[in-house]
């Protein structure tokens, strides 16, 4: 294949490794370089790794840079910085800070004449797209988002900060009867407790007071106090063996009324063995879109709301109409 | 509200009536005229009805014309004809003929400088969008579409052509165990019979041979022979009472693999009390998009693959980023 899209990765954690694997599934793209803040010699990949400071030397060699850093501290800095040099795609996921992040990245991309796609992935990302699609089609109705069953990094971190806890993993689980009520068109209103359960697998330090740990977890404000929380104490071996994967998923639903009191239910769902690998696959599809938009002369920051779905595919518009419409 | 989008309806059957009801749910739009091939005096609506021949007089008064005719004979003629005068939206659903229909409407719309959105609705339409989205994100995997439970007009018509049948309604029903296999990531291959059941409710003429009717239905090639088909004989009253609604729905699924052999399942589903009212709601959202695209100076035919989701909403891009991303 000629003229493959030349991709770079910034940040080589779970997400960066996922992007590397996803690019290998897309014959119209190639991974040319990995940029890291660590010593590049420590990166174990068949693709050459460079110090992040060297990225500026690659402005003519990389078509799209996929930013795989975290939303708390990496992306607020790297997003605008890389958009000054490259077309970029990221999965910035701090919902409340998206407007200011959009403005910062947009300013940089407009100035450089590059194209940036922010906040892809699945929430924000695919879930957001469905929230928008659903409410546009069914303006009279109620929308619902359920997360899980899946590992929440934030809640797992919270468990691990409790005194006496050595390791811990937290699963967010939708309440099945709540989902069923929505699917039945009952238009329920839920308390926080009625929508999700929290299940914790904890490895306690030797001699720690398990009752005290359990109590501290289930009563933790913001994280657990408003939920029904189950705490299981397990061995370190069991944790490693059964709880090292990063599954996740969830549902976006809308229950609306049309015309003569007809109930109309729309639903989008994901069931993911690997949350980071899936997010990476979304990033790679949007990297293709970023490249196509840039080639058309578009500049500035875009979100999943601004990009026609056809841009995600390697197929031509005529092929898509023939094969998929 | 100032500057509401002025909409016209062409064809006042189930779909046209659904569009009228959907516009009433969208405060940024107003219905200004209904155009019909029947005697306009027979149209029972609070909106004024006109003969379809009078439409040309409304070129300055209608922003978007929603074409609610059938795909077999109405739209192939009306699509290009109305795109010569108006921005148009339709739900042309003969999958195999979409490429030629697109070309005909596109030619007319490019010539007139108008914007046309063809083949909206849910299949083609929302289902197509998800097929495209899913395969773009998970290029290694298998896609599945299930229809139902819902009334198939084509199959109901086929029943009614059988000698001795007075009335009949046919439901297409997905095989639940087949759906479950896909959700489990088993990547099954299905025969036609394994994916859907067909259930028929038949009112026989008095004195007709029910065994003969049943036999003729279940062995009918293309329509029933390749399926497990159940035939129930019921009274005309029962048919009217229990089988006059037009429910439908279905599922689009993709089961893909990423990275280190992770199974990733994506699913989109609809459960609709009223198929025509839902299709109408999709048409109205795309009428808004057609108007916005036209105001930007875009011309020609578009499909759901070409239109950013943000165009479906009355909200601004900044509002959407803040509220829904």
XYZ file of C-alpha atoms in Angstrom, chain A residues 21-22 24-26 95 98-99 102-103 118-119 123-140 180 183-185 257-275 277-278 281-282 285-286 288 301 303-315 317-318 320-325, chain B residues 21-22 24-26 95 98-99 102-103 118-119 123-140 180 183-185 257-275 277-278 281-282 285-286 288 301 303-315 317-318 320-325:
164
model
C -1.374 -3.102 18.454
C -4.361 -1.356 16.833
C -1.024 -3.272 13.194
C -4.670 -4.153 12.411
C -5.046 -1.253 9.943
C -15.614 15.840 31.308
C -13.386 19.673 28.156
C -14.488 23.217 27.166
C -10.891 22.368 23.628
C -10.124 26.093 23.568
C -9.866 15.743 21.341
C -11.720 13.500 23.797
C -16.748 7.989 27.402
C -16.199 10.691 26.370
C -16.390 9.508 22.784
C -18.761 6.822 21.543
C -21.078 7.223 24.547
C -21.224 10.992 23.948
C -22.079 10.406 20.288
C -24.983 8.213 21.255
C -26.247 10.635 23.912
C -26.322 13.308 21.203
C -27.863 11.063 18.547
C -30.522 9.731 20.911
C -31.698 13.086 22.255
C -31.732 14.622 18.759
C -34.064 11.885 17.506
C -36.171 11.577 20.652
C -36.310 15.101 22.151
C -39.074 14.039 24.567
C -34.370 -3.557 32.837
C -35.538 -1.051 28.714
C -39.170 -1.556 29.692
C -39.862 2.116 29.042
C -42.153 9.112 23.426
C -43.282 9.906 19.899
C -46.565 10.740 18.244
C -49.433 8.816 19.716
C -47.743 7.919 23.026
C -45.459 5.316 21.460
C -42.494 4.281 23.606
C -39.240 4.149 21.652
C -36.082 2.699 23.221
C -32.586 3.317 21.840
C -29.563 1.526 23.299
C -25.818 1.441 22.731
C -23.614 -0.959 24.632
C -20.011 -2.083 24.985
C -18.638 -5.235 26.611
C -14.860 -4.964 26.620
C -12.239 -7.484 27.656
C -9.671 -4.697 27.555
C -10.635 -1.106 28.201
C -7.057 -1.690 23.946
C -10.561 -0.620 22.929
C -8.742 1.270 18.665
C -11.047 4.297 18.796
C -9.847 5.259 13.799
C -9.982 8.969 14.704
C -7.412 8.312 10.213
C -9.819 21.279 17.204
C -14.644 16.475 18.659
C -16.528 13.307 17.787
C -19.586 15.544 17.244
C -17.901 17.373 14.357
C -16.633 14.471 12.264
C -18.719 12.514 9.732
C -18.544 8.760 10.418
C -17.309 8.095 6.883
C -13.959 9.647 7.812
C -13.287 6.799 10.262
C -13.180 4.200 7.514
C -10.437 3.425 4.990
C -13.191 2.839 2.411
C -17.735 7.143 0.209
C -19.014 5.165 -2.803
C -19.497 2.720 2.028
C -22.822 3.551 0.338
C -22.708 0.273 -1.594
C -21.532 -2.036 1.188
C -22.787 -0.612 4.473
C -25.739 1.714 3.905
C -46.075 14.668 15.014
C -42.258 14.730 15.270
C -44.398 19.296 16.923
C -41.740 17.972 19.355
C -39.022 20.239 17.926
C -30.415 -1.164 -0.195
C -28.935 3.140 -3.177
C -25.888 3.863 -5.403
C -27.710 8.606 -4.796
C -26.352 9.515 -8.230
C -31.017 10.237 1.269
C -31.682 6.918 3.002
C -32.073 0.580 8.319
C -30.711 2.073 6.178
C -29.764 4.873 8.546
C -28.860 4.364 12.194
C -28.042 0.681 11.668
C -25.769 1.591 8.736
C -23.984 4.186 10.880
C -23.263 1.585 13.523
C -22.085 -1.009 11.002
C -19.605 1.600 9.735
C -18.557 2.785 13.197
C -18.108 -0.747 14.509
C -16.008 -2.075 11.623
C -13.849 1.069 11.592
C -12.970 0.589 15.265
C -12.735 -3.203 15.210
C -11.400 -4.097 11.743
C -10.764 -7.707 12.836
C -26.596 -14.533 22.979
C -22.817 -11.312 22.785
C -20.678 -14.070 24.272
C -18.009 -13.418 21.651
C -10.489 -8.926 18.623
C -7.849 -6.431 19.651
C -4.269 -6.617 20.802
C -3.629 -9.557 23.004
C -6.671 -11.615 21.936
C -9.153 -9.437 23.821
C -12.778 -9.873 22.787
C -14.595 -6.562 22.351
C -18.356 -6.459 21.787
C -20.187 -3.418 20.403
C -23.978 -3.333 20.236
C -26.687 -0.943 19.060
C -30.344 -1.717 19.546
C -33.806 -0.323 18.992
C -37.108 -1.392 20.553
C -39.858 0.577 18.853
C -43.578 0.717 19.611
C -44.070 2.476 16.289
C -41.738 1.887 13.369
C -43.123 7.261 14.031
C -39.497 6.461 14.844
C -38.269 11.253 14.071
C -35.008 10.349 12.347
C -33.490 15.322 12.870
C -31.825 14.963 9.450
C -32.391 20.005 10.631
C -26.606 14.472 -1.974
C -25.942 10.159 3.440
C -25.782 9.523 7.192
C -22.089 8.703 6.662
C -21.321 12.241 5.494
C -22.977 14.308 8.217
C -21.393 15.140 11.603
C -23.711 14.171 14.465
C -23.634 17.720 15.830
C -25.770 18.846 12.883
C -28.686 16.765 14.155
C -29.049 18.815 17.320
C -30.565 22.268 17.828
C -27.760 22.970 20.318
C -21.219 23.068 19.205
C -20.093 24.709 22.466
C -22.841 20.051 22.991
C -19.222 19.880 24.178
C -20.231 21.174 27.609
C -23.396 19.117 28.113
C -22.981 15.863 26.216
C -19.305 15.140 25.579
